[in-house]
Every structure is written in structure tokens, then in C-alpha cells.
Short mmCIF file of C-alpha atoms and ligand atoms in Angstrom, two decimals:
data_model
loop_
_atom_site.label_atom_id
_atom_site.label_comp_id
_atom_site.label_asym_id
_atom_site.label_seq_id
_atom_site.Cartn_x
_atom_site.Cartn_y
_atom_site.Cartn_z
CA UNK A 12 24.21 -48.26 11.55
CA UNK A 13 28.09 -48.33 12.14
CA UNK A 14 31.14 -49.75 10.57
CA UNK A 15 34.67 -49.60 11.04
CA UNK A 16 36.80 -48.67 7.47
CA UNK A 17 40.43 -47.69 6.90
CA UNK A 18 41.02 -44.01 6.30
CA UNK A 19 43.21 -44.98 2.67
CA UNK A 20 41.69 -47.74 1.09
CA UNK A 21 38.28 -47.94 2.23
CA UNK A 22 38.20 -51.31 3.69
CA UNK A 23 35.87 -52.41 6.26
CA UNK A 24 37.15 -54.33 9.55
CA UNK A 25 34.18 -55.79 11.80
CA UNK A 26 33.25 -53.28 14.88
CA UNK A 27 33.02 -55.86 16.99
CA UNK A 28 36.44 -57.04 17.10
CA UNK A 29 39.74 -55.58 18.62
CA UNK A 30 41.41 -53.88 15.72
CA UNK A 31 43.10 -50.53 15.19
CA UNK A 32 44.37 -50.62 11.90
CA UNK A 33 43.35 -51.53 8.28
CA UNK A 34 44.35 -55.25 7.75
CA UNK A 35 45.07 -54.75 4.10
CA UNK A 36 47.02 -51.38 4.30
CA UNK A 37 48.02 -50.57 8.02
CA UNK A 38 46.35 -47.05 8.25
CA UNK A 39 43.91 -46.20 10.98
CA UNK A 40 40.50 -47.03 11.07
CA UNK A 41 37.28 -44.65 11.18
CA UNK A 42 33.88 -45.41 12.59
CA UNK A 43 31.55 -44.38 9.39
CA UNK A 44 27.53 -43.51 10.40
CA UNK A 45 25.07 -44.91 8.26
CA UNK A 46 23.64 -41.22 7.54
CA UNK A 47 20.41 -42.40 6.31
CA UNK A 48 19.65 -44.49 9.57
CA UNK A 49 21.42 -41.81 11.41
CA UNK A 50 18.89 -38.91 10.88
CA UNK A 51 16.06 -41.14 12.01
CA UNK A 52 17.73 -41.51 15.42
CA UNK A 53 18.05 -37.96 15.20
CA UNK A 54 15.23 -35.76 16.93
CA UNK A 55 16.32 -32.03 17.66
CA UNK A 56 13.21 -32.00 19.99
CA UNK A 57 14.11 -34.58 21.90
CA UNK A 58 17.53 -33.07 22.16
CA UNK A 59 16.06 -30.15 23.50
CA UNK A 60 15.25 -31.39 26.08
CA UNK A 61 17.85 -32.91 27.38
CA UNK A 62 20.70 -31.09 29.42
CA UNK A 63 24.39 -31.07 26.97
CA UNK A 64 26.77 -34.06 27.53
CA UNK A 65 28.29 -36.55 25.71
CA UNK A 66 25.74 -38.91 25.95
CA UNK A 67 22.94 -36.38 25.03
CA UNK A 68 24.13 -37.62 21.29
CA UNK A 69 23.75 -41.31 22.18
CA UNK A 70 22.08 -42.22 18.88
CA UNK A 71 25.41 -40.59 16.53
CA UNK A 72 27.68 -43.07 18.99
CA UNK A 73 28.79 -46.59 18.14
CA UNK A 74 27.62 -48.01 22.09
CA UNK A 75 25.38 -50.99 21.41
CA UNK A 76 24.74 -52.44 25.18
CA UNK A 77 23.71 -49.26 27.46
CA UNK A 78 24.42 -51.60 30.66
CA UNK A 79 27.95 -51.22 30.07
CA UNK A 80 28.15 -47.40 30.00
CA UNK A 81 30.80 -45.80 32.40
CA UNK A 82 30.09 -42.68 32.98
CA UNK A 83 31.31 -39.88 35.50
CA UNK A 84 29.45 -36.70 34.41
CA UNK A 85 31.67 -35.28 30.82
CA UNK A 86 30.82 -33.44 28.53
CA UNK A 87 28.68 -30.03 28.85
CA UNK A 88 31.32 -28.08 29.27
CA UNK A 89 30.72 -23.89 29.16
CA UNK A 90 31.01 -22.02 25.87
CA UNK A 91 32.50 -19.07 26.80
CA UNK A 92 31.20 -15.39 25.19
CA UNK A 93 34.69 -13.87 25.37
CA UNK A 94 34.14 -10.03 24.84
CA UNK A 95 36.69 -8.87 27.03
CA UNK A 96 39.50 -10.71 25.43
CA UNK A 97 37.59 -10.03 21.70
CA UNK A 98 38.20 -6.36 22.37
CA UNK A 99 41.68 -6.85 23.31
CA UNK A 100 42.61 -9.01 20.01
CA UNK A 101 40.67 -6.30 17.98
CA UNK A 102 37.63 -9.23 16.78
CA UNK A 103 34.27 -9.15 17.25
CA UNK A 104 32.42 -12.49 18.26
CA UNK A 105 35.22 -14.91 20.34
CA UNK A 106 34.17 -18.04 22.31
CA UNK A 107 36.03 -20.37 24.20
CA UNK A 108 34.75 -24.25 24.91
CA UNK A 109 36.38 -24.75 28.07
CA UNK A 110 37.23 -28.10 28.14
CA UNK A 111 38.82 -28.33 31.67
CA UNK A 112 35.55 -28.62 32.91
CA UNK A 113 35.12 -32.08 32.41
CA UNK A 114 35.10 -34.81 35.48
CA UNK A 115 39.43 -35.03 35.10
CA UNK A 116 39.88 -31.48 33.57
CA UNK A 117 40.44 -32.06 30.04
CA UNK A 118 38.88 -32.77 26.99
CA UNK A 119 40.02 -36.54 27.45
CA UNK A 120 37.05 -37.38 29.50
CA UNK A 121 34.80 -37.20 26.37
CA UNK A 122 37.03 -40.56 24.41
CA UNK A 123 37.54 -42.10 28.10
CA UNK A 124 33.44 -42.68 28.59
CA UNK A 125 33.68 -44.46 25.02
CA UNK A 126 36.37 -45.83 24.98
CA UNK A 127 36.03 -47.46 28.23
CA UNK A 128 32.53 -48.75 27.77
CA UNK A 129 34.11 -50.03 24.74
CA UNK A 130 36.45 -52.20 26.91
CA UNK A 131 33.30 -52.80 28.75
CA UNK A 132 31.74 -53.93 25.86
CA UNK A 133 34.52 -56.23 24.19
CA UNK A 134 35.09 -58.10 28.26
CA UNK A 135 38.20 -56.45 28.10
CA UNK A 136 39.95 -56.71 31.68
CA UNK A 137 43.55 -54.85 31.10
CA UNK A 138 43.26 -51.47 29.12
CA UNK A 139 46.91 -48.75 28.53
CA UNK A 140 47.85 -46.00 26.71
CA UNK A 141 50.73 -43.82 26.27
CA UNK A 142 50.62 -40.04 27.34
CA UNK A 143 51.87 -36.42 27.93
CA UNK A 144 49.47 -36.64 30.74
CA UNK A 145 46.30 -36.07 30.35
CA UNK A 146 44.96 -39.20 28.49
CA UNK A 147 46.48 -40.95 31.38
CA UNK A 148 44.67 -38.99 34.12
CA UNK A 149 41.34 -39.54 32.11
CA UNK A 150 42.17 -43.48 31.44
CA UNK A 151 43.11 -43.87 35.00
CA UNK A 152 39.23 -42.39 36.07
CA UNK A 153 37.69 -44.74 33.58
CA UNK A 154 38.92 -47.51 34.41
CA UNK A 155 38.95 -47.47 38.28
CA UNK A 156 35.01 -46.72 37.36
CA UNK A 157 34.59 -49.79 35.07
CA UNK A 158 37.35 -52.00 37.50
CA UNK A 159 39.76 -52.16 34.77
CA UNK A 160 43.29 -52.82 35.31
CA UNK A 161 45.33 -49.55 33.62
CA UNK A 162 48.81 -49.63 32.67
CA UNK A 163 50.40 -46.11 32.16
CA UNK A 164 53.36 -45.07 30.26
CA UNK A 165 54.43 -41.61 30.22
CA UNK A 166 57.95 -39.83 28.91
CA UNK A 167 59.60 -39.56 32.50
CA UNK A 168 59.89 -36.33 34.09
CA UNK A 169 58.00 -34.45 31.03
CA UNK A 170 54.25 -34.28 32.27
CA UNK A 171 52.57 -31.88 34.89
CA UNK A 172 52.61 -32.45 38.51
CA UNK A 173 48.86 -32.43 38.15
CA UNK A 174 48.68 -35.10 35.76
CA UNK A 175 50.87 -37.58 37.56
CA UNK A 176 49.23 -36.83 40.67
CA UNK A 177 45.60 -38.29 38.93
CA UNK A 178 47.24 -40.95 37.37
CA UNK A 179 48.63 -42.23 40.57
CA UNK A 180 45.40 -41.38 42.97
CA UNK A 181 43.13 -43.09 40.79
CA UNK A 182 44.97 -46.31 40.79
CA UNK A 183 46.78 -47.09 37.59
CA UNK A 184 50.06 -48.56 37.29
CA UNK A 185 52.18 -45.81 36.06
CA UNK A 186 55.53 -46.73 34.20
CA UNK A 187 57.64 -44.01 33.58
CA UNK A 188 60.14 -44.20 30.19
CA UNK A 189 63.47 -43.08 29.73
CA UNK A 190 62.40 -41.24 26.44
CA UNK A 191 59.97 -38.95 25.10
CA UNK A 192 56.09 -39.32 24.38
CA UNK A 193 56.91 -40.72 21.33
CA UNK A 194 59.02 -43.14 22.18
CA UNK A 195 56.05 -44.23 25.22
CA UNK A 196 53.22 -44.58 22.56
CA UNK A 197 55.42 -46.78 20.17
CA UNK A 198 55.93 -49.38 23.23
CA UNK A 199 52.60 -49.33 24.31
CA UNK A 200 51.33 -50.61 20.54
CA UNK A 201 54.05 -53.31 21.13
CA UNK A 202 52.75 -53.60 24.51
CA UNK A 203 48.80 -54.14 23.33
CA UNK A 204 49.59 -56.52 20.78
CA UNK A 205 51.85 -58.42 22.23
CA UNK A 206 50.52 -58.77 26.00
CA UNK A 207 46.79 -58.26 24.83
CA UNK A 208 46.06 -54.47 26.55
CA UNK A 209 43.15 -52.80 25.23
CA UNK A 210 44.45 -49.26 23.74
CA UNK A 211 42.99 -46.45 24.59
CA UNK A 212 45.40 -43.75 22.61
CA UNK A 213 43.62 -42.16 19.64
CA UNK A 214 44.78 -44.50 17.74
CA UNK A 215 41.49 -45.79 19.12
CA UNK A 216 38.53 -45.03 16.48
CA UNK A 217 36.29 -45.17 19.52
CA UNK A 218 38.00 -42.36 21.32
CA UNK A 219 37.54 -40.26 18.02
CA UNK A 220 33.92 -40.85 18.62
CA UNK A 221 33.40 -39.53 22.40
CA UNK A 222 35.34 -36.31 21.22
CA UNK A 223 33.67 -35.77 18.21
CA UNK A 224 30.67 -34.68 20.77
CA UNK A 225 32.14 -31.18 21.50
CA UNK A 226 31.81 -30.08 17.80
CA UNK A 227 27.86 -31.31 18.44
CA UNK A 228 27.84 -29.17 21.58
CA UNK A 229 29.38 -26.41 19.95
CA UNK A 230 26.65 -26.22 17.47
CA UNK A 231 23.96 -26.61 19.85
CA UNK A 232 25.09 -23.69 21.71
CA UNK A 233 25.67 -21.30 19.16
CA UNK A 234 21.79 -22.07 18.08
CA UNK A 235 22.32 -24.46 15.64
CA UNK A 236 25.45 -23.43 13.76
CA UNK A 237 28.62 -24.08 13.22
CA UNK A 238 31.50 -20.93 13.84
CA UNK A 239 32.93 -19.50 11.33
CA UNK A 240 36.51 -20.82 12.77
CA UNK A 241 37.80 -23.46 15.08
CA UNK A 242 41.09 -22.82 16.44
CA UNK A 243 42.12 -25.72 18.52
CA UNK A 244 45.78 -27.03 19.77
CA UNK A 245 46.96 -30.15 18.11
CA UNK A 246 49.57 -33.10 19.28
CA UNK A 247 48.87 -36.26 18.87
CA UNK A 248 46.27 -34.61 15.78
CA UNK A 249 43.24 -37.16 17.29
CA UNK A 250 41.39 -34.09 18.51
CA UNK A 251 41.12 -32.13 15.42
CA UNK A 252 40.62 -35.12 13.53
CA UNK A 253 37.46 -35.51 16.40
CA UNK A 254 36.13 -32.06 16.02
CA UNK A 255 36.32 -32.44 12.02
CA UNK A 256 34.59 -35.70 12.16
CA UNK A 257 31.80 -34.06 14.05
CA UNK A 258 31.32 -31.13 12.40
CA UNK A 259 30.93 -32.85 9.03
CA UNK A 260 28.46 -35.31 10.52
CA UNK A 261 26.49 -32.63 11.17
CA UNK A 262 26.35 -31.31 8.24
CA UNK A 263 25.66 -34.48 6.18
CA UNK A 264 22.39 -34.78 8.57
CA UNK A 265 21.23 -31.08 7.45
CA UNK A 266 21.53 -30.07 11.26
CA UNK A 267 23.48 -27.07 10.39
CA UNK A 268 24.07 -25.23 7.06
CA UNK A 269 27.62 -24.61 7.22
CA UNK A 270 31.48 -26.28 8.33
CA UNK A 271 33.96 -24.29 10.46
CA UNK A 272 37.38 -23.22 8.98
CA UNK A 273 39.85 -25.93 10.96
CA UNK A 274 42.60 -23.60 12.33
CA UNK A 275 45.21 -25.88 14.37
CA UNK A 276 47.79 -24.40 16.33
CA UNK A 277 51.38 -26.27 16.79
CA UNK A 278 54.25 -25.15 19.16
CA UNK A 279 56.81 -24.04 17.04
CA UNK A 280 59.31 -26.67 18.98
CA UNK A 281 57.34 -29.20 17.90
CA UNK A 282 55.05 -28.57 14.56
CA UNK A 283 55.55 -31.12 11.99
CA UNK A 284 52.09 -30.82 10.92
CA UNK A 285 51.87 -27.08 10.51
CA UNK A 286 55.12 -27.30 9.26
CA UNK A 287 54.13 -29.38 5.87
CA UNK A 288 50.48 -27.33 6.13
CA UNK A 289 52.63 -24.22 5.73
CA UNK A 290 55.29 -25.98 2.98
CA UNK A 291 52.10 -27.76 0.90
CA UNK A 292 53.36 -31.10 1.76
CA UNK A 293 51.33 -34.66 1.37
CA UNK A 294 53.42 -36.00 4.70
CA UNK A 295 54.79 -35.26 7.52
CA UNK A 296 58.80 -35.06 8.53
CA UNK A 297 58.54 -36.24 12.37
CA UNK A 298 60.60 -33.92 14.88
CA UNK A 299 63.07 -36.03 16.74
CA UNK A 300 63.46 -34.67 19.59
CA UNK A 301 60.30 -31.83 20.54
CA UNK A 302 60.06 -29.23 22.30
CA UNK A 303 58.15 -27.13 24.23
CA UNK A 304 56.91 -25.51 27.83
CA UNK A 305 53.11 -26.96 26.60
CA UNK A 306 54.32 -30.71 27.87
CA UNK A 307 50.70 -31.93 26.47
CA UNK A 308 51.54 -31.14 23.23
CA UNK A 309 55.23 -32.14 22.88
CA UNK A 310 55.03 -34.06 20.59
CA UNK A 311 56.78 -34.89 16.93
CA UNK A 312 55.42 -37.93 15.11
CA UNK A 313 51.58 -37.39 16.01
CA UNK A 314 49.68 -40.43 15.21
CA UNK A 315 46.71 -38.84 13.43
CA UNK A 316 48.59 -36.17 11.42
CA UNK A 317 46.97 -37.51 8.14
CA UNK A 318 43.33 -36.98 9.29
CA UNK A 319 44.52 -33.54 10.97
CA UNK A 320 45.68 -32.14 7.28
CA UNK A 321 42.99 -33.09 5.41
CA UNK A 322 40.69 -31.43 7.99
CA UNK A 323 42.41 -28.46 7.51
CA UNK A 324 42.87 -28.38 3.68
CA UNK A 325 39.35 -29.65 3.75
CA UNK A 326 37.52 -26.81 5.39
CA UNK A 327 40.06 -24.32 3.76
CA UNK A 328 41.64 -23.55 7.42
CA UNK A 329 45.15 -23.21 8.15
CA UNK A 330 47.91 -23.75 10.44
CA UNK A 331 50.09 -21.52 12.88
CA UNK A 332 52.96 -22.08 15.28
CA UNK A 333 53.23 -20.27 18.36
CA UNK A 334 56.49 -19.68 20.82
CA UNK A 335 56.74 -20.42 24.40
CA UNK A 336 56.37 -16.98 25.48
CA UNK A 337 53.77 -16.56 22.96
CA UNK A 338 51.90 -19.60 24.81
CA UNK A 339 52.84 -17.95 28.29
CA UNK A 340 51.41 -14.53 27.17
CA UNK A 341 48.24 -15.97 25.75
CA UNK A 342 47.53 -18.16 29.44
CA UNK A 343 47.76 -15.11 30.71
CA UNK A 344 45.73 -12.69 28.76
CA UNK A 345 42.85 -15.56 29.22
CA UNK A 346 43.01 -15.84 32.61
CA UNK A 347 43.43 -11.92 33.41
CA UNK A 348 40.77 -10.91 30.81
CA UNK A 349 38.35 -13.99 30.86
CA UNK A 350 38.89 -15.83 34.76
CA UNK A 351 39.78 -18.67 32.57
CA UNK A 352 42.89 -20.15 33.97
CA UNK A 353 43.86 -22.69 31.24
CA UNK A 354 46.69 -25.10 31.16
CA UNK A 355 49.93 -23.96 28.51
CA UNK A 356 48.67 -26.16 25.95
CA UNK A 357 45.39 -25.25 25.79
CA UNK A 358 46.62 -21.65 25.61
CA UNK A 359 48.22 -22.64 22.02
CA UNK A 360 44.87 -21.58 20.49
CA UNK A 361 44.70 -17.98 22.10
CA UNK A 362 48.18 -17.72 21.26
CA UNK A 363 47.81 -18.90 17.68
CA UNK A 364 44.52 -16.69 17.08
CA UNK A 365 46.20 -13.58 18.23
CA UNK A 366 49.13 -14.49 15.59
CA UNK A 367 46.92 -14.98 12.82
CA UNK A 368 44.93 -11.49 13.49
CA UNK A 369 48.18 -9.58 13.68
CA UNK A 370 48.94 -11.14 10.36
CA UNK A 371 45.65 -10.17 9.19
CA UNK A 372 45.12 -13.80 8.09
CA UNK A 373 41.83 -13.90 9.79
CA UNK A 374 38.64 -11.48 9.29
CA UNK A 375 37.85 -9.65 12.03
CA UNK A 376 34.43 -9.98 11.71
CA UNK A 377 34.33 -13.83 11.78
CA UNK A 378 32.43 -15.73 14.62
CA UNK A 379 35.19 -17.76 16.42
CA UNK A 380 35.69 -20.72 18.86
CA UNK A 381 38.66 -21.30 20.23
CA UNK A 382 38.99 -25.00 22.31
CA UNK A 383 40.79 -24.58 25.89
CA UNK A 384 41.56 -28.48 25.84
CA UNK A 385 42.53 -28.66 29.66
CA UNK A 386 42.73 -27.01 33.16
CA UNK A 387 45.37 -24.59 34.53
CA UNK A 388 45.61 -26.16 37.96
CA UNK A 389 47.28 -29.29 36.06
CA UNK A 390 50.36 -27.45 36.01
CA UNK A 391 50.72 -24.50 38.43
CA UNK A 392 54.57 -25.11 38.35
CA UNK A 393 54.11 -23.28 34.98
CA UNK A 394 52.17 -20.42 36.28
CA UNK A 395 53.77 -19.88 38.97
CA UNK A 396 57.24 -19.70 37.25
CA UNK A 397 55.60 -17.12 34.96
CA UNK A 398 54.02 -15.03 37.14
CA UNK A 399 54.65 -11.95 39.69
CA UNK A 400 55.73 -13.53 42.80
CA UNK A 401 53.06 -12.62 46.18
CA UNK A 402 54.69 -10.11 48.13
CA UNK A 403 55.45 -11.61 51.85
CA UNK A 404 54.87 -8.91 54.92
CA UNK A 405 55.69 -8.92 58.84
CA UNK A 406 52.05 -8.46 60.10
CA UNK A 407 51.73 -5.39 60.54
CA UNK A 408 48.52 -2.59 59.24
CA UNK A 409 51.39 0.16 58.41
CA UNK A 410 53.30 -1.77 56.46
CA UNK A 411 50.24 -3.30 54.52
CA UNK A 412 48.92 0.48 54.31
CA UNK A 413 52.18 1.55 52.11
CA UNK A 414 52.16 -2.28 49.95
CA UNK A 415 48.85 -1.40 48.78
CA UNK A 416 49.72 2.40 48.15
CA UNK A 417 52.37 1.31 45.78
CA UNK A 418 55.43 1.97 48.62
CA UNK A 419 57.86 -0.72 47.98
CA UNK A 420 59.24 -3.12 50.83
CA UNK A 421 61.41 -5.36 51.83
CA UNK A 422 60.99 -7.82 54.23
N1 F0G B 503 45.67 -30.05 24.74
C1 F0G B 503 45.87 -30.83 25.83
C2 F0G B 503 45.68 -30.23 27.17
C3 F0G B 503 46.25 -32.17 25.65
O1 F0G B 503 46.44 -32.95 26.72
C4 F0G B 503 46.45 -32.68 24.35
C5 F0G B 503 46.88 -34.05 24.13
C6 F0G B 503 46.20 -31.82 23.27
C7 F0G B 503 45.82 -30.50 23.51
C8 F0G B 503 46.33 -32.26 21.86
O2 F0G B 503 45.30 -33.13 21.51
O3 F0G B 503 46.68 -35.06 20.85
O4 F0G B 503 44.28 -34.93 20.23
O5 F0G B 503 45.95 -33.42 19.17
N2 F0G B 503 47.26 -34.83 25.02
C9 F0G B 503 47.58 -36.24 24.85
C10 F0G B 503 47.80 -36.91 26.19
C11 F0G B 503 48.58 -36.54 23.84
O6 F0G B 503 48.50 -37.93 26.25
O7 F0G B 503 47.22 -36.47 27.17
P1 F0G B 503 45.56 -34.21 20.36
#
């Protein structure tokens, strides 16, 4: 039903083992569905009746003992109709999967419940990953569910108070670097091979396979269908690469007719995959040293950049940067037009649709999801900063009388 094979060359590794990469040419590894088997573990009437979550789609998932399942409650998460905010960008049918509702508040929670039964699974005891923050909140949940030890490592001082503050309440040993993201997730593959931690990065084809479950829910909502467009945030590129995966699976089952147009969104500090979308390039140049006020996506040598372009060349998407303030804007507009308060990165995909209308790169008429990959309240520092401070008043009726009438005071 499943097998593991290597994104270049094609060669299989056993599923049951721990592996990552291809042990002939060193590229990541893909869990490939047996289609044919596939669509007779696939009954939409079942489905039907069964509320959305991740494990609504048990049958398309490589879990073979259902004992070992961890599970907290992700998936399910709301498809937003967004007509307010369509108006304002001048389109006519805009969703938003909100993603920050899962158990930890980001789309992380959907790879954790895998990837962490997977541990379960393989009598893992130790698991890690490397992270801008969220992946470590989720990991942290996971594993204090399963009682798995969880070793951290995060780019010190560069994720959101929120983040850290899951991290450390749920238990995990948190080890903070003196570098950036990157320079956390290359120790951490040192780390798993050489003192036997079970990695939970993206790197993880397991992972892949928990997020791939939002492109399923995404179709269910609309009614069976795919959007026209995916716009969706990309760092580490394992997302995307998720989404895609889903999307084409179902597809290949004749679940839905058509594919989505993969639009990822980069912040311009930090976009050396839209950067060789936009120059035609086969590979990627990584950015030494990234930037950007969307910590969760600060990243410049993403992992799964490969899989990322050829989902986007594939469906005949494209690519956009966006600027800080353009990110800043964009959280806002969400939040003020929608009551979606969404963390900076997520806001990458509001910000990057807007671009590409006032480009006219997109058609207006086009049925569009944008993915909100995390929760605002992760990191109010950034709000806050951004935002019209509360104006502070003695107590007093008179003086509350002229704030509200528009007289300005003092205190
Ligand atoms: N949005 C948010 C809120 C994220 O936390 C991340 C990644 C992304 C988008 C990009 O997803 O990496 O799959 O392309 N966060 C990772 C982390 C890297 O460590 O939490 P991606």
C-alpha cells in the first residue's frame, strides 16, 4: 500500500526503517500510495460521515498499528468565506484555511500526530528537531502526549515569545544556538545520526504525510474541488511540498477533476526559492544570512526547495516576495476585515495575493485559498509594535465623553 522512494532517482528504502534520505543518491525520500489499493480504501460515503480531521483520511496515511496513534484533536480547521477582504482586494471568491486553529496553533499539529505515532511506531524513545518556532511548540505537545523525550534547538533570540513559551510548558529540552535556523537544523541532522534522535523536521517524509491532509480538507469543503489557486507562505518549502502532494493524490483517485495553481509567497529578505522561480533557475542560491519580521519563515537554505519548485512549475503557479510592511499591512487588513488575527508569517499569503492582483498576474474571477499557517497570539510583540497604542485615561465620565467624541487628551 506504501513505500518510501527518493525524490531523484526513484529508489525505494524500506518504510519500516529509520531513514531520511535516498541511500544511493542523498535526496529526500517520499511516501508513494499504491493508487490502485488506495481508491478501495477510499469511500466518500463513509467520509461523509465523519466530522474533518486529519485522521478522517486514515486510509491515504502510512499508520499501520492504530494503538499507537497520538492524537490531541488537529486538523478541521475553518475554511474561511472571506468576502469582506475579497471586496477590498477587488476578487471575487477568497477563502482562508485557518490553520491556527489546530491543538498548538499552527499547521504543525497535522505532521506532529504522524510523525509522532511514527516514533510510536518505530519504539523510538528520544525524538528533536530544529525550528523557527512553531515545529518546536507542536513537537513539544506530541511528545509529552506519547512520553517522548524532545530535544529542541532553535536560532537564539529569533522565535516568538509564544513559541518559546509552548516549547518550554510542555516539557522539552530547549537548546538555544548562537546562529540562525539554518545553522539549528544542520546540527540537529548531526545530532540524529550521531546520538540516535528521531527527526521530526520535514525532512521527515512522515510529516509530509499529516500535512498533506489540509489539501484533502480543502477539497472536501469546497464540495469536492480543488481552488483555482493556493497561495500559501513557504520556509523550510515542506508545506507546499505537503499541500502539492495532496492535491495530486486526489486527483490520481478521480476525487476531484482539477489541481490548484501553487502560488508560494517568500519574504523578500529571505526568498531563494522565489528568487530562482522568478530567474527560471533548476537550483537554489541559499541566503546567508535571512531576514525578516515573519521569524517563522526566516529562513535561506530551505530543506525542501526542490519539491517546492516543481510544485509550482508543475501546476503552472508562481512565486512572489512580499516586504515587511507589506506582511504588517496584510496582518492587518485580515484581522480588521476578517476577525482573523494571524501570525506575520502566515500573513505572507494575504500580502503576496494582494501583490499579484495589483500586478494583474492573477484573474479576478478565480476561486482562491489562501493558507493562514499559524496564530496571531504567538507573537503579540509584533502586533503590538505595529499597532495604535490604547489610549490611557484618569477615571473619569467627562474625560471618556470627549476620547470617544474624537477630543484629544493627554494624560
Ligand atoms: N508559516 C508558519 C507560521 C510557520 O511556522 C512555517 C514554518 C511556515 C509558514 C513555512 O512552512 O517551512 O513548511 O515551508 N515553520 C517551521 C518551524 C520552519 O520550525 O516552525 P514550511
Amino acid at each position: 500500500m506504501f513505500s518510501l522512494r527518493c525524490i531523484s532517482c526513484g529508489s525505494e528504502e524500506s518504510i519500516d526503517e529509520i531513514v531520511y534520505r535516498c541511500r544511493r543518491c542523498n535526496d529526500l525520500l517520499e511516501v508513494q500510495l499504491d493508487l490502485e489499493r488506495a481508491k478501495e480504501r477510499v469511500d466518500k460515503r463513509e467520509w461523509s460521515s465523519k466530522p474533518l480531521s486529519v485522521w478522517k483520511y486514515i486510509g491515504l496515511i502510512p499508520v499501520f498499528d492504530k494503538s499507537k496513534i497520538v492524537t490531541i484533536g488537529e486538523g478541521g480547521t475553518g475554511l474561511h468565506r472571506c468576502d469582506n477582504l475579497a471586496e477590498e482586494l477587488g476578487v471575487k471568491n477568497l477563502y482562508v484555511k485557518n490553520e491556527g486553529e489546530n491543538p498548538t496553533g499552527s499547521f504543525k499539529d497535522r505532521g506532529m500526530t504522524i510523525g509522532v505515532t511514527k516514533a510510536r511506531e518505530l519504539n523510538v524513545s528520544e525524538v528533536a528537531c530544529a525550528s523557527t518556532g512553531n515545529t518546536a511548540a507542536s513537537l513539544a505537545a506530541y511528545s509529552a502526549k506519547a512520553r517522548l523525550r524532545c530535544m529542541i534547538l532553535i536560532p537564539h533570540g529569533a522565535i516568538a515569545l509564544g513559541k518559546l513559551a509552548q516549547a518550554m510548558i510542555y516539557g522539552a529540552k530547549v537548546i538555544e544556538i548562537k546562529g540562525n535556523f539554518d545553522d539549528a537544523l544542520s546540527m540537529v541532522l548531526d545530532a540524529s545520526k550521531s546520538l540516535g534522535l528521531y527527526l521530526l523536521n520535514s525532512i521527515n517524509p512522515f510529516r509530509i504525510e499529516g500535512q498533506k491532509t489540509a489539501a484533502f480538507e480543502i477539497c472536501d469543503q469546497l464540495g469536492w474541488h480543488a481552488p483555482d489557486r493556493l497561495v500559501i507562505p513557504i520556509g523550510n518549502a515542506g508545506n507546499i511540498t505537503a499541500y502539492w502532494k495532496g492535491f495530486k493524490e486526489f486527483y490520481e483517485l478521480g476525487l476531484i477533476k482539477g489541481l490548484p495553481m501553487m502560488t508560494g509567497v517568500q519574504a523578500s529578505g529571505s526568498s531563494p526559492i522565489i528568487r530562482a522561480i522568478k530567474e527560471g533557475k533548476k537550483t537554489i542560491q541559499p541566503v546567508k544570512d535571512p531576514r525578516t519580521i515573519a521569524s517563522a519563515i526566516r529562513i535561506g537554505r530551505p530543506v525542501n526547495w526542490k519539491r517546492a519548485m516543481i510544485a509550482i512549475r508543475e501546476s503552472d503557479g508562481k512565486g512572489e516576495t512580499v516586504t515587511d510592511e507589506e506582511i504588517i499591512s496584510a496582518q492587518r487588513l485580515l484581522a480588521r476585515k476578517e476577525g482573523l488575527f494571524v501570525e506575520p508569517a502566515s500573513a505572507s499569503s494575504i500580502a503576496g495575493l494582494k501583490k499579484l492582483i495589483e500586478l494583474g498576474e492573477i484573474d479576478r474571477e478565480e476561486e482562491i485559498v489562501c493558507v493562514a499557517t499559524g496564530h496571531g497570539l504567538k507573537d503579540p510583540d509584533s502586533a503590538i509594535e505595529y499597532c495604535e497604542e490604547p489610549i490611557l485615561i484618569e477615571p473619569d465620565l467627562k474625560i471618556l465623553r470627549e476620547v470617544i467624541e474624537g477630543v484629544v487628551i493627554k494624560v
